[in-house]
Amino acid sequence: MAREISLKTIDDRFRQKIKEISGQNFQQCFQCGTCSGSCPMTEHLDLMPRQVMALIQFGQADALDVAKTPFVCASCHTCMVRCPRGLDLTKIMEAVRLVKLRRNVNEIEPSNLQPEDVTEMPQVAMVSGFRKLTS
Amino acid sequence: MSIVPQEETTATETKMVPIYIMGKRYEVPATLTIMKAIEYAGYKYIRGCGCRGGVCGACSTVYRKPGDYKIYTGLACQTVVEPEMYLTQMPFYPANRTTYDFGELTGTPDEINRLYPELFRCVACNACTKVCPMDVQVMDYIAALKRGDIQAAAEISFDCIQCGLCASRCMGELPQYHIAQLARRLNGAYLTPKAEHLQTMCANIDAGRYDPGLAELKGMDLETLRNTYQSREMEPASAGEDWTPQDKSHL
Amino acid sequence: MKIAYYPGCTLKTKGKSLETSALACMGQLGIEAEELERWNCCGAVYSLADDDLIHIVAPVRDLIRVKQAGHDKVITLCSMCYNTLARANELMRHDEEKRKTINDFMDEEPDYTGDVQVLHFLDFLRDEIGWDKVKEKVTKPLSGMKVAPYYGCTLLRPKEVAIDRADQPEVMHSFLETLGAEVVDFPGAIQCCGTYQVLGNPDAALKVSHDILSDATSHGAEALALTCPLCDYNMSKRQDQMLQKYEGAREVPIYYFTQLMAIAMGIPVEECHFELNRESSVQLLKSKNLVTG
Ligand code: FES
C-alpha cells in the first residue's frame, strides 16, 4: 500500500523513542532484506522485518502501532546474527513493542488464558510470554 | 505488694510532636500510636481499624519522613508516631481475588497458576517485601510459588495479616496476599499430614462416646457443677507427655 | 568438585526430568552441585530495552545469591535461565553506569560487579570436565541411535553469551558422540521453536516447531535432544497437535540431553522421569535395548 512520506507524516519523536529504547542506529539499515530472509516467522508476519525497519526510518508510528510483526517476533536473534550492518533488530522489535505496551496496552490478557493451557504450560512459557506481551 | 495503677501521664508533662495526617498538621502526644494519634486529632474510625492488636491487618499505614526518599509502612495500632512524619492510612486495596470451589482443588501448583496466572508477572523488584509491615519475605514466597513449592510459600507467608500493602506496590499487579492465602489453605488441607489423633477424637465424638458425661454435666445443679469444676483434676504444669488423670472414666 | 547450581522454576515441576537426570549424572562424574538455598525466577527472557533495568534485577539477585553462598561459578541446565543470567552478568560486568543504577536500586542487597561465572552444563562438561572423562562413565553407549542435536536460540545467541559458534555449533554434537549416539546434523538445529509465542501466536509456534522436527527426520533422525523446557513443551508436548494438523508429520521422540546421558551412564531409569516424555521416547530406548521392561 502506498504511504505518504512527508514532513507531515514523519513522527520524529517516535524515531527518537525507538533509538532511545533500542540503542540502535536504525538509519544504518540499507534495506538488504537479510533479516526477512532469516526470520523463522516470515509466513506469520504482516510486515517483513525489512519493512518494519523502513517504516521506522521514516517515522511511520501509526503504521507500526497496528503492525503484528513485532508481536510475532520470538526474539530468536537470528536476524541480529546475520545483519550485515551489525544492527540488533531484536532490540528494535522490542522497542516497537514497548512503545505500545508502555501505554498500558496488553497484547495478550493473562486473565483470559484458557485454564487447560495454563495447566499444561511450563512456567517458563508464562513468565517469558507475559514479559514480552503484557504491559 | 499491691499493684498501683499507673498514672495517666498528664497533658502538661507529655511531649507533643507534629505529625501530618493526609497533609494536615496536628500536634499529638509523642507516646501515642498512629491510631491513637489520629483519634486524638479528632478523627473517628469507621473503617481502617479492627483488632487494635496488630493481627487483623485493617490499619495499614504508609508514611514518609522529611528528607528521606524511603516509603515506610506500619500498622497504625502498633506504630508509635514520629515527629514530622506524614502519613495516610490505607484501609483497603482493590486486589484481584478469584473465586474457587475449595472442595474441587487438590493442592497442585497448577491450580494456583490457573487461578492466579498473573503470578508469573513478578519481576523480583522486592517492593512487596520492603513494604510489608509484618516483615514477611513476600518476594521469596512468590518465588517459591513460581516454582510450585506451595509448602514453602505457606510457611514463608505465615505471618501475613492480609493488609494488602504488598499488592499496592507491585509493578506486576499481583495480589500477593490472596495468592499466599490460597497457598496456606491448600497446604493446610492437602499437603500437611493429617493429625491422626484429631480424626480418632472426631470419630469418638460421632460415636457418642462423650454423650453420657455431657448428659451428666447438664443434669447438675449450678452448685454441683461449680464444685465439680473447681475440684477437677488438673494436669500439672510440669507434666510429661505420658501424663493421664487418675479418673480415666471420661477418657 | 563443588559448584553452585541454579535450577529455574520449571525444573521443579514440569521439567523435573531435566533436573533429576542431570543431578544423577553429576553425581556419577563426582560433581557436587549445591542448589542455591535462596533463589528467585530469573525472568526467563532478558530485557532488550536499553532503558529498562528493572527486568534485570531478578537475575542479578540470583547472581548475588551465588556469591553469598561462597561460590564464584554457577551452573544452569535450562538454556533460557542460562541466557538470562549470563546476559545480566555481562551487563553488570561491563556497563558501569547501569551497574550503579541497579546496585543503588537494590539498596537491601550487597553490590554486585559481575564477578560470578555463569555456565551451562554443556560448556561446563566440555571445558571443565572434558569429553574423555564423560566417556569413561559411559557404560551403555547409545549405539545405533540416530539423534539430532537441537540447540535452539539461547545457548548460541547473542555472541556475548554463546557457548559455541552461532552458525555451526559443535558442543552438543560432541556430547552425543561421547554418549555413543549417531549424530544427525540438520539445519534446523539452530532455528527457533517459537518459544513464548505459544501464548501470543500458538499456531505460528506450532508451525515453526513442526518445521524443525520434519527437518530433523528428513535428515534421518529418529529422535531429538534438547536443553530447554520451553522447546520441550513446543516440540514434545504439542507434537500431538502437529500430528493432527500437518500432513506427513511423524512422531519424533524428544529427550532432554541429560536423560540420554543418564541412560548411557547406566543410571536407574527412574531418575529420568520418562513419564513426562512422549511415550515414543521410552519405546525407542527399549527397541535399542537401552531400557528394559
Ligand atoms: S487494628 Fe487490627 S492490626 Fe491494627
XYZ file of C-alpha atoms in Angstrom, chain A residues 14-15 17-29 35 49-57 64 69-71 73 75 77 79-80 83 85-99 132, chain C residues 48-50:
54
model
C 8.703 8.151 17.648
C 12.036 7.696 15.908
C 11.967 6.917 21.223
C 12.900 3.809 19.238
C 16.518 4.911 19.201
C 16.493 5.550 22.932
C 14.884 2.260 23.875
C 16.802 0.075 21.454
C 20.139 1.856 21.491
C 20.330 1.077 17.773
C 21.013 3.443 14.927
C 18.355 2.113 12.569
C 19.303 4.646 9.886
C 22.237 2.350 9.118
C 19.843 -0.227 7.667
C 16.573 -10.184 8.192
C 11.380 -7.111 9.253
C 12.922 -5.078 6.448
C 9.651 -3.200 6.050
C 9.491 -2.550 9.769
C 12.952 -1.028 9.513
C 11.886 1.196 6.601
C 8.807 2.373 8.464
C 10.907 3.257 11.487
C 13.391 5.129 9.316
C 3.795 0.361 13.370
C 5.145 -8.337 13.251
C 6.775 -7.010 16.442
C 4.368 -9.163 18.449
C 8.774 -11.833 16.789
C 13.364 -12.700 19.935
C 18.149 -13.223 17.475
C 18.300 -11.532 12.226
C 20.713 -9.880 14.603
C 22.543 -8.356 9.809
C 25.094 -3.657 9.235
C 25.533 -5.085 12.709
C 22.121 -3.899 13.834
C 20.399 -5.671 16.677
C 16.921 -5.999 15.212
C 15.647 -7.908 18.230
C 16.206 -4.773 20.264
C 14.428 -2.679 17.672
C 11.441 -5.048 17.683
C 11.393 -4.874 21.478
C 11.373 -1.090 21.281
C 8.382 -1.104 18.912
C 6.582 -3.494 21.270
C 7.371 -1.355 24.272
C 6.158 1.872 22.714
C 7.160 -9.883 26.115
C 16.217 -5.999 25.310
C 15.444 -2.391 26.119
C 18.292 -0.054 26.979
